[in-house]
Amino acid sequence: FLQGVLNNFLLCERDRRLTLKRGSGHDHAELLEDTGITDSLAGMEFDRQWALAVMQVALNRVSAECRARRGEEALEVISIFIGGPGEAISQDAAAARLGMPVAAFRSEIHLWRQKLREYLRAEVRRTVGAPHEVEEEMNYLRQLLTAA
């Protein structure tokens, strides 16, 4: 529904811009170049923004839980390995920074990545009409995020 509303809005805006330019001495080629993004690009951009927003919600939930369980310093290190901000470091260096054995750190990362997937799935579940659509949307979300 929201994508349909956005597409209609973008089409109306494009028509409005073109209407304002008629008779103003602009060349026809200029008008074609200034029509903005196409319908399919607008749809893809909307979907990409949706994917980023869903991912950000899931990351925020994981970050809040990690901060509550492990503290701010652990969150800073762990977030690097689950898609959050931070400068890339090796797992060995990250484990040493947290004073953990490497194997325990890897298990910790696995746990938080699982949590992230659960939160992503929960967010996607809220956006679809039927439970059987979740997996298809998750695949589409993956495609959008890897293409971004």
CSV table of N, CA and C in Angstrom, one decimal:
chain,number,residue,atom,x,y,z
A,1,PHE,N,0.8,-1.2,0.0
A,1,PHE,CA,0.0,0.0,0.0
A,1,PHE,C,0.9,1.3,0.0
A,2,LEU,N,1.9,1.3,0.9
A,2,LEU,CA,2.7,2.5,1.0
A,2,LEU,C,3.5,2.7,-0.3
A,3,GLN,N,4.0,1.6,-0.9
A,3,GLN,CA,4.7,1.7,-2.1
A,3,GLN,C,3.8,2.3,-3.2
A,4,GLY,N,2.6,1.9,-3.3
A,4,GLY,CA,1.6,2.4,-4.2
A,4,GLY,C,1.4,3.9,-4.0
A,5,VAL,N,1.3,4.3,-2.7
A,5,VAL,CA,1.1,5.7,-2.4
A,5,VAL,C,2.3,6.5,-2.9
A,6,LEU,N,3.5,6.0,-2.5
A,6,LEU,CA,4.7,6.7,-2.9
A,6,LEU,C,4.9,6.8,-4.4
A,7,ASN,N,4.6,5.7,-5.1
A,7,ASN,CA,4.7,5.7,-6.6
A,7,ASN,C,3.7,6.8,-7.2
A,8,ASN,N,2.5,6.8,-6.7
A,8,ASN,CA,1.5,7.8,-7.1
A,8,ASN,C,2.0,9.2,-6.9
A,9,PHE,N,2.5,9.4,-5.7
A,9,PHE,CA,3.0,10.7,-5.3
A,9,PHE,C,4.1,11.2,-6.3
A,10,LEU,N,5.1,10.2,-6.5
A,10,LEU,CA,6.2,10.6,-7.4
A,10,LEU,C,5.7,10.8,-8.8
A,11,LEU,N,4.7,10.1,-9.3
A,11,LEU,CA,4.2,10.4,-10.6
A,11,LEU,C,3.5,11.7,-10.7
A,12,CYS,N,2.8,12.1,-9.7
A,12,CYS,CA,2.1,13.4,-9.6
A,12,CYS,C,3.1,14.5,-9.6
A,13,GLU,N,4.2,14.3,-8.8
A,13,GLU,CA,5.2,15.3,-8.7
A,13,GLU,C,5.9,15.5,-10.0
A,14,ARG,N,6.2,14.4,-10.7
A,14,ARG,CA,6.8,14.5,-12.0
A,14,ARG,C,5.9,15.3,-13.0
A,15,ASP,N,4.6,14.9,-13.0
A,15,ASP,CA,3.6,15.6,-13.9
A,15,ASP,C,3.6,17.1,-13.5
A,16,ARG,N,3.6,17.4,-12.2
A,16,ARG,CA,3.5,18.8,-11.8
A,16,ARG,C,4.7,19.6,-12.3
A,17,ARG,N,5.9,19.0,-12.1
A,17,ARG,CA,7.1,19.6,-12.6
A,17,ARG,C,7.1,19.9,-14.1
A,18,LEU,N,6.6,18.9,-14.8
A,18,LEU,CA,6.6,19.0,-16.3
A,18,LEU,C,5.6,20.1,-16.7
A,19,THR,N,4.5,20.1,-16.0
A,19,THR,CA,3.4,21.1,-16.3
A,19,THR,C,3.9,22.5,-16.0
A,20,LEU,N,4.7,22.8,-15.0
A,20,LEU,CA,5.3,24.1,-14.7
A,20,LEU,C,6.2,24.5,-15.8
A,21,LYS,N,6.9,23.6,-16.5
A,21,LYS,CA,7.9,23.9,-17.4
A,21,LYS,C,7.4,24.2,-18.8
A,22,ARG,N,6.1,23.7,-19.1
A,22,ARG,CA,5.6,23.9,-20.4
A,22,ARG,C,5.5,25.4,-20.8
A,23,GLY,N,6.0,25.7,-22.0
A,23,GLY,CA,5.9,27.0,-22.5
A,23,GLY,C,7.0,28.0,-21.9
A,24,SER,N,7.9,27.4,-21.1
A,24,SER,CA,8.8,28.3,-20.4
A,24,SER,C,10.1,28.5,-21.2
A,25,GLY,N,10.1,28.0,-22.5
A,25,GLY,CA,11.3,28.1,-23.3
A,25,GLY,C,12.3,27.0,-23.2
A,26,HIS,N,12.0,26.0,-22.4
A,26,HIS,CA,12.9,24.9,-22.3
A,26,HIS,C,12.8,23.9,-23.5
A,27,ASP,N,13.9,23.4,-23.8
A,27,ASP,CA,13.9,22.4,-24.9
A,27,ASP,C,13.3,21.1,-24.5
A,28,HIS,N,12.7,20.4,-25.4
A,28,HIS,CA,12.0,19.1,-25.0
A,28,HIS,C,13.0,18.1,-24.4
A,29,ALA,N,14.3,18.1,-24.9
A,29,ALA,CA,15.3,17.2,-24.4
A,29,ALA,C,15.6,17.6,-22.9
A,30,GLU,N,15.6,18.8,-22.6
A,30,GLU,CA,15.8,19.2,-21.2
A,30,GLU,C,14.7,18.7,-20.3
A,31,LEU,N,13.5,18.7,-20.7
A,31,LEU,CA,12.4,18.2,-19.9
A,31,LEU,C,12.5,16.7,-19.7
A,32,LEU,N,12.9,16.0,-20.7
A,32,LEU,CA,13.1,14.5,-20.6
A,32,LEU,C,14.2,14.2,-19.6
A,33,GLU,N,15.2,15.0,-19.6
A,33,GLU,CA,16.4,14.7,-18.7
A,33,GLU,C,16.0,15.1,-17.2
A,34,ASP,N,15.0,16.0,-17.1
A,34,ASP,CA,14.7,16.5,-15.7
A,34,ASP,C,13.4,15.8,-15.2
A,35,THR,N,13.1,14.7,-15.7
A,35,THR,CA,11.8,14.0,-15.2
A,35,THR,C,12.0,13.3,-13.9
A,36,GLY,N,13.2,13.2,-13.4
A,36,GLY,CA,13.4,12.5,-12.1
A,36,GLY,C,13.6,11.0,-12.3
A,37,ILE,N,13.4,10.3,-11.2
A,37,ILE,CA,13.6,8.8,-11.3
A,37,ILE,C,12.4,8.2,-11.9
A,38,THR,N,12.7,7.1,-12.6
A,38,THR,CA,11.6,6.3,-13.2
A,38,THR,C,10.8,5.6,-12.2
A,39,ASP,N,9.7,5.0,-12.6
A,39,ASP,CA,8.8,4.3,-11.7
A,39,ASP,C,9.5,3.1,-11.1
A,40,SER,N,10.2,2.3,-11.9
A,40,SER,CA,10.9,1.1,-11.4
A,40,SER,C,12.0,1.5,-10.4
A,41,LEU,N,12.7,2.5,-10.7
A,41,LEU,CA,13.8,3.0,-9.8
A,41,LEU,C,13.2,3.5,-8.5
A,42,ALA,N,12.1,4.2,-8.6
A,42,ALA,CA,11.4,4.7,-7.4
A,42,ALA,C,11.0,3.5,-6.5
A,43,GLY,N,10.4,2.5,-7.2
A,43,GLY,CA,10.0,1.3,-6.4
A,43,GLY,C,11.2,0.6,-5.8
A,44,MET,N,12.3,0.5,-6.5
A,44,MET,CA,13.5,-0.2,-5.9
A,44,MET,C,14.1,0.7,-4.8
A,45,GLU,N,14.1,2.0,-4.9
A,45,GLU,CA,14.6,2.8,-3.9
A,45,GLU,C,13.7,2.7,-2.6
A,46,PHE,N,12.4,2.7,-2.8
A,46,PHE,CA,11.5,2.5,-1.7
A,46,PHE,C,11.8,1.2,-1.0
A,47,ASP,N,11.9,0.1,-1.8
A,47,ASP,CA,12.2,-1.2,-1.2
A,47,ASP,C,13.6,-1.2,-0.5
A,48,ARG,N,14.6,-0.6,-1.1
A,48,ARG,CA,15.9,-0.5,-0.4
A,48,ARG,C,15.8,0.3,0.9
A,49,GLN,N,15.1,1.4,0.9
A,49,GLN,CA,14.9,2.1,2.1
A,49,GLN,C,14.2,1.3,3.2
A,50,TRP,N,13.2,0.6,2.7
A,50,TRP,CA,12.5,-0.3,3.7
A,50,TRP,C,13.4,-1.4,4.3
A,51,ALA,N,14.2,-2.0,3.4
A,51,ALA,CA,15.2,-3.0,3.9
A,51,ALA,C,16.1,-2.4,4.9
A,52,LEU,N,16.7,-1.2,4.6
A,52,LEU,CA,17.6,-0.6,5.6
A,52,LEU,C,16.9,-0.2,6.9
A,53,ALA,N,15.6,0.2,6.8
A,53,ALA,CA,14.9,0.6,8.0
A,53,ALA,C,14.6,-0.7,8.9
A,54,VAL,N,14.2,-1.8,8.2
A,54,VAL,CA,14.0,-3.0,8.9
A,54,VAL,C,15.3,-3.5,9.6
A,55,MET,N,16.4,-3.5,8.9
A,55,MET,CA,17.7,-3.9,9.4
A,55,MET,C,18.1,-3.0,10.6
A,56,GLN,N,17.8,-1.7,10.5
A,56,GLN,CA,18.2,-0.8,11.6
A,56,GLN,C,17.4,-1.1,12.8
A,57,VAL,N,16.1,-1.4,12.7
A,57,VAL,CA,15.3,-1.7,13.8
A,57,VAL,C,15.8,-3.0,14.5
A,58,ALA,N,16.1,-4.0,13.7
A,58,ALA,CA,16.6,-5.2,14.3
A,58,ALA,C,18.0,-5.0,14.9
A,59,LEU,N,18.9,-4.2,14.3
A,59,LEU,CA,20.2,-3.9,14.9
A,59,LEU,C,20.0,-3.2,16.2
A,60,ASN,N,19.0,-2.2,16.3
A,60,ASN,CA,18.8,-1.5,17.5
A,60,ASN,C,18.3,-2.4,18.6
A,61,ARG,N,17.5,-3.4,18.3
A,61,ARG,CA,17.0,-4.3,19.3
A,61,ARG,C,18.1,-5.2,19.8
A,62,VAL,N,18.9,-5.7,18.9
A,62,VAL,CA,20.1,-6.5,19.3
A,62,VAL,C,21.1,-5.7,20.1
A,63,SER,N,21.3,-4.5,19.7
A,63,SER,CA,22.2,-3.6,20.5
A,63,SER,C,21.7,-3.3,21.9
A,64,ALA,N,20.5,-3.1,22.0
A,64,ALA,CA,19.9,-2.8,23.3
A,64,ALA,C,20.0,-4.0,24.2
A,65,GLU,N,19.7,-5.2,23.7
A,65,GLU,CA,19.8,-6.4,24.5
A,65,GLU,C,21.3,-6.7,24.8
A,66,CYS,N,22.2,-6.5,23.9
A,66,CYS,CA,23.6,-6.8,24.1
A,66,CYS,C,24.2,-5.8,25.2
A,67,ARG,N,23.8,-4.6,25.1
A,67,ARG,CA,24.2,-3.6,26.0
A,67,ARG,C,23.7,-3.9,27.4
A,68,ALA,N,22.5,-4.4,27.5
A,68,ALA,CA,21.9,-4.7,28.8
A,68,ALA,C,22.6,-6.0,29.4
A,69,ARG,N,23.0,-6.9,28.6
A,69,ARG,CA,23.6,-8.2,29.1
A,69,ARG,C,25.1,-8.1,29.3
A,70,ARG,N,25.8,-7.4,28.3
A,70,ARG,CA,27.2,-7.5,28.3
A,70,ARG,C,27.9,-6.1,28.5
A,71,GLY,N,27.2,-5.0,28.5
A,71,GLY,CA,27.8,-3.7,28.7
A,71,GLY,C,28.2,-3.0,27.4
A,72,GLU,N,28.5,-1.8,27.5
A,72,GLU,CA,28.8,-0.9,26.4
A,72,GLU,C,30.1,-1.3,25.6
A,73,GLU,N,31.1,-1.7,26.3
A,73,GLU,CA,32.4,-2.1,25.6
A,73,GLU,C,32.2,-3.3,24.8
A,74,ALA,N,31.5,-4.3,25.4
A,74,ALA,CA,31.2,-5.5,24.6
A,74,ALA,C,30.3,-5.2,23.4
A,75,LEU,N,29.4,-4.3,23.5
A,75,LEU,CA,28.5,-4.0,22.4
A,75,LEU,C,29.4,-3.4,21.3
A,76,GLU,N,30.3,-2.5,21.6
A,76,GLU,CA,31.1,-1.9,20.6
A,76,GLU,C,31.9,-2.9,19.8
A,77,VAL,N,32.4,-3.9,20.5
A,77,VAL,CA,33.2,-4.9,19.8
A,77,VAL,C,32.3,-5.9,19.0
A,78,ILE,N,31.2,-6.3,19.7
A,78,ILE,CA,30.3,-7.3,19.0
A,78,ILE,C,29.6,-6.7,17.8
A,79,SER,N,29.2,-5.5,17.9
A,79,SER,CA,28.5,-4.9,16.8
A,79,SER,C,29.2,-4.9,15.5
A,80,ILE,N,30.6,-4.9,15.6
A,80,ILE,CA,31.4,-4.9,14.4
A,80,ILE,C,31.1,-6.2,13.6
A,81,PHE,N,30.8,-7.3,14.3
A,81,PHE,CA,30.7,-8.6,13.7
A,81,PHE,C,29.2,-9.0,13.4
A,82,ILE,N,28.3,-8.1,13.7
A,82,ILE,CA,26.9,-8.4,13.4
A,82,ILE,C,26.3,-7.3,12.4
A,83,GLY,N,27.1,-6.5,11.8
A,83,GLY,CA,26.6,-5.5,10.9
A,83,GLY,C,26.5,-4.1,11.4
A,84,GLY,N,26.9,-3.9,12.6
A,84,GLY,CA,26.8,-2.5,13.2
A,84,GLY,C,28.1,-1.7,12.8
A,85,PRO,N,28.1,-0.5,13.4
A,85,PRO,CA,29.3,0.4,13.1
A,85,PRO,C,30.5,-0.1,13.8
A,86,GLY,N,31.6,0.4,13.3
A,86,GLY,CA,32.9,0.1,13.9
A,86,GLY,C,34.0,-0.3,12.9
A,87,GLU,N,35.2,-0.1,13.4
A,87,GLU,CA,36.3,-0.5,12.5
A,87,GLU,C,36.6,-2.0,12.6
A,88,ALA,N,36.8,-2.6,11.4
A,88,ALA,CA,37.0,-4.0,11.3
A,88,ALA,C,38.3,-4.4,12.1
A,89,ILE,N,38.1,-5.5,12.9
A,89,ILE,CA,39.2,-6.1,13.6
A,89,ILE,C,39.1,-7.6,13.5
A,90,SER,N,40.2,-8.3,13.8
A,90,SER,CA,40.1,-9.8,13.8
A,90,SER,C,39.3,-10.3,15.0
A,91,GLN,N,38.8,-11.5,14.9
A,91,GLN,CA,38.1,-12.1,16.0
A,91,GLN,C,39.1,-12.3,17.2
A,92,ASP,N,40.4,-12.7,16.9
A,92,ASP,CA,41.4,-12.9,17.9
A,92,ASP,C,41.6,-11.6,18.7
A,93,ALA,N,41.7,-10.4,18.0
A,93,ALA,CA,41.9,-9.2,18.7
A,93,ALA,C,40.6,-8.8,19.5
A,94,ALA,N,39.5,-9.1,18.9
A,94,ALA,CA,38.2,-8.7,19.6
A,94,ALA,C,38.1,-9.5,20.9
A,95,ALA,N,38.4,-10.8,20.8
A,95,ALA,CA,38.3,-11.7,22.0
A,95,ALA,C,39.3,-11.2,23.0
A,96,ALA,N,40.5,-10.9,22.6
A,96,ALA,CA,41.5,-10.4,23.6
A,96,ALA,C,41.0,-9.1,24.2
A,97,ARG,N,40.4,-8.2,23.5
A,97,ARG,CA,39.9,-6.9,24.0
A,97,ARG,C,38.8,-7.2,25.1
A,98,LEU,N,38.0,-8.2,24.9
A,98,LEU,CA,37.0,-8.5,25.9
A,98,LEU,C,37.5,-9.5,26.9
A,99,GLY,N,38.7,-10.0,26.8
A,99,GLY,CA,39.2,-10.9,27.8
A,99,GLY,C,38.6,-12.3,27.8
A,100,MET,N,38.3,-12.7,26.5
A,100,MET,CA,37.6,-14.0,26.4
A,100,MET,C,38.4,-14.9,25.5
A,101,PRO,N,38.3,-16.2,25.7
A,101,PRO,CA,38.9,-17.1,24.7
A,101,PRO,C,38.3,-16.9,23.3
A,102,VAL,N,39.0,-17.2,22.3
A,102,VAL,CA,38.5,-17.0,20.9
A,102,VAL,C,37.3,-17.9,20.7
A,103,ALA,N,37.3,-19.1,21.1
A,103,ALA,CA,36.1,-20.0,20.9
A,103,ALA,C,34.9,-19.5,21.6
A,104,ALA,N,35.0,-18.9,22.8
A,104,ALA,CA,33.9,-18.3,23.5
A,104,ALA,C,33.4,-17.1,22.7
A,105,PHE,N,34.3,-16.3,22.2
A,105,PHE,CA,33.9,-15.1,21.5
A,105,PHE,C,33.1,-15.5,20.2
A,106,ARG,N,33.6,-16.5,19.5
A,106,ARG,CA,32.9,-17.0,18.3
A,106,ARG,C,31.5,-17.5,18.6
A,107,SER,N,31.4,-18.1,19.8
A,107,SER,CA,30.0,-18.6,20.2
A,107,SER,C,29.1,-17.4,20.5
A,108,GLU,N,29.7,-16.4,21.1
A,108,GLU,CA,29.0,-15.1,21.4
A,108,GLU,C,28.5,-14.5,20.1
A,109,ILE,N,29.4,-14.4,19.2
A,109,ILE,CA,29.0,-13.8,17.9
A,109,ILE,C,27.9,-14.6,17.2
A,110,HIS,N,28.0,-15.9,17.3
A,110,HIS,CA,27.0,-16.7,16.7
A,110,HIS,C,25.6,-16.4,17.4
A,111,LEU,N,25.6,-16.3,18.7
A,111,LEU,CA,24.4,-16.0,19.4
A,111,LEU,C,23.8,-14.7,19.0
A,112,TRP,N,24.6,-13.7,18.9
A,112,TRP,CA,24.0,-12.3,18.5
A,112,TRP,C,23.6,-12.3,17.0
A,113,ARG,N,24.3,-13.0,16.2
A,113,ARG,CA,23.8,-13.1,14.8
A,113,ARG,C,22.4,-13.8,14.7
A,114,GLN,N,22.3,-14.9,15.5
A,114,GLN,CA,21.0,-15.6,15.6
A,114,GLN,C,19.9,-14.6,16.1
A,115,LYS,N,20.2,-13.8,17.1
A,115,LYS,CA,19.3,-12.9,17.6
A,115,LYS,C,18.9,-11.9,16.5
A,116,LEU,N,19.9,-11.4,15.8
A,116,LEU,CA,19.6,-10.5,14.7
A,116,LEU,C,18.6,-11.1,13.7
A,117,ARG,N,18.9,-12.3,13.3
A,117,ARG,CA,18.0,-13.0,12.3
A,117,ARG,C,16.6,-13.1,12.9
A,118,GLU,N,16.5,-13.4,14.2
A,118,GLU,CA,15.1,-13.5,14.8
A,118,GLU,C,14.4,-12.2,14.8
A,119,TYR,N,15.1,-11.1,15.1
A,119,TYR,CA,14.5,-9.8,15.2
A,119,TYR,C,14.2,-9.3,13.7
A,120,LEU,N,15.0,-9.6,12.8
A,120,LEU,CA,14.7,-9.3,11.4
A,120,LEU,C,13.4,-10.1,10.9
A,121,ARG,N,13.3,-11.3,11.3
A,121,ARG,CA,12.2,-12.1,10.9
A,121,ARG,C,10.9,-11.6,11.6
A,122,ALA,N,11.0,-11.2,12.8
A,122,ALA,CA,9.9,-10.6,13.6
A,122,ALA,C,9.4,-9.3,12.9
A,123,GLU,N,10.4,-8.5,12.5
A,123,GLU,CA,10.0,-7.2,11.8
A,123,GLU,C,9.4,-7.5,10.5
A,124,VAL,N,9.9,-8.4,9.7
A,124,VAL,CA,9.3,-8.8,8.4
A,124,VAL,C,7.9,-9.3,8.6
A,125,ARG,N,7.7,-10.2,9.7
A,125,ARG,CA,6.4,-10.8,10.0
A,125,ARG,C,5.4,-9.7,10.2
A,126,ARG,N,5.8,-8.5,10.8
A,126,ARG,CA,4.9,-7.4,11.0
A,126,ARG,C,4.4,-6.7,9.7
A,127,THR,N,5.2,-6.9,8.7
A,127,THR,CA,4.9,-6.2,7.4
A,127,THR,C,4.2,-7.0,6.4
A,128,VAL,N,4.1,-8.3,6.6
A,128,VAL,CA,3.4,-9.1,5.6
A,128,VAL,C,2.0,-9.4,6.0
A,129,GLY,N,1.2,-9.8,5.0
A,129,GLY,CA,-0.2,-10.1,5.3
A,129,GLY,C,-0.5,-11.5,5.8
A,130,ALA,N,0.4,-12.5,5.5
A,130,ALA,CA,0.2,-13.8,5.9
A,130,ALA,C,1.5,-14.5,6.3
A,131,PRO,N,1.5,-15.4,7.2
A,131,PRO,CA,2.7,-16.0,7.7
A,131,PRO,C,3.5,-16.7,6.6
A,132,HIS,N,2.9,-17.3,5.6
A,132,HIS,CA,3.6,-18.0,4.6
A,132,HIS,C,4.4,-17.0,3.7
A,133,GLU,N,4.2,-15.7,3.8
A,133,GLU,CA,5.0,-14.7,3.0
A,133,GLU,C,6.3,-14.3,3.6
A,134,VAL,N,6.5,-14.7,4.9
A,134,VAL,CA,7.7,-14.3,5.6
A,134,VAL,C,9.0,-14.7,4.9
A,135,GLU,N,9.1,-15.9,4.5
A,135,GLU,CA,10.3,-16.4,3.9
A,135,GLU,C,10.6,-15.7,2.6
A,136,GLU,N,9.6,-15.5,1.8
A,136,GLU,CA,9.8,-14.8,0.5
A,136,GLU,C,10.3,-13.4,0.8
A,137,GLU,N,9.7,-12.7,1.7
A,137,GLU,CA,10.1,-11.4,2.1
A,137,GLU,C,11.6,-11.3,2.6
A,138,MET,N,11.9,-12.4,3.4
A,138,MET,CA,13.3,-12.5,4.0
A,138,MET,C,14.3,-12.6,2.8
A,139,ASN,N,13.9,-13.4,1.8
A,139,ASN,CA,14.8,-13.6,0.7
A,139,ASN,C,15.0,-12.3,-0.1
A,140,TYR,N,13.9,-11.5,-0.2
A,140,TYR,CA,13.9,-10.3,-0.9
A,140,TYR,C,14.7,-9.2,-0.1
A,141,LEU,N,14.5,-9.3,1.2
A,141,LEU,CA,15.3,-8.4,2.1
A,141,LEU,C,16.8,-8.6,1.9
A,142,ARG,N,17.2,-9.9,1.9
A,142,ARG,CA,18.6,-10.3,1.7
A,142,ARG,C,19.1,-9.7,0.4
A,143,GLN,N,18.3,-9.9,-0.7
A,143,GLN,CA,18.8,-9.4,-2.0
A,143,GLN,C,19.0,-7.9,-2.0
A,144,LEU,N,18.0,-7.2,-1.3
A,144,LEU,CA,18.1,-5.7,-1.3
A,144,LEU,C,19.3,-5.3,-0.5
A,145,LEU,N,19.6,-5.9,0.6
A,145,LEU,CA,20.7,-5.6,1.5
A,145,LEU,C,22.1,-5.9,0.9
A,146,THR,N,22.1,-7.0,0.2
A,146,THR,CA,23.4,-7.3,-0.4
A,146,THR,C,23.7,-6.5,-1.6
A,147,ALA,N,22.7,-6.0,-2.3
A,147,ALA,CA,22.9,-5.1,-3.5
A,147,ALA,C,23.2,-3.7,-3.1
A,148,ALA,N,22.9,-3.3,-1.8
A,148,ALA,CA,23.1,-1.9,-1.4
A,148,ALA,C,24.5,-1.6,-1.2
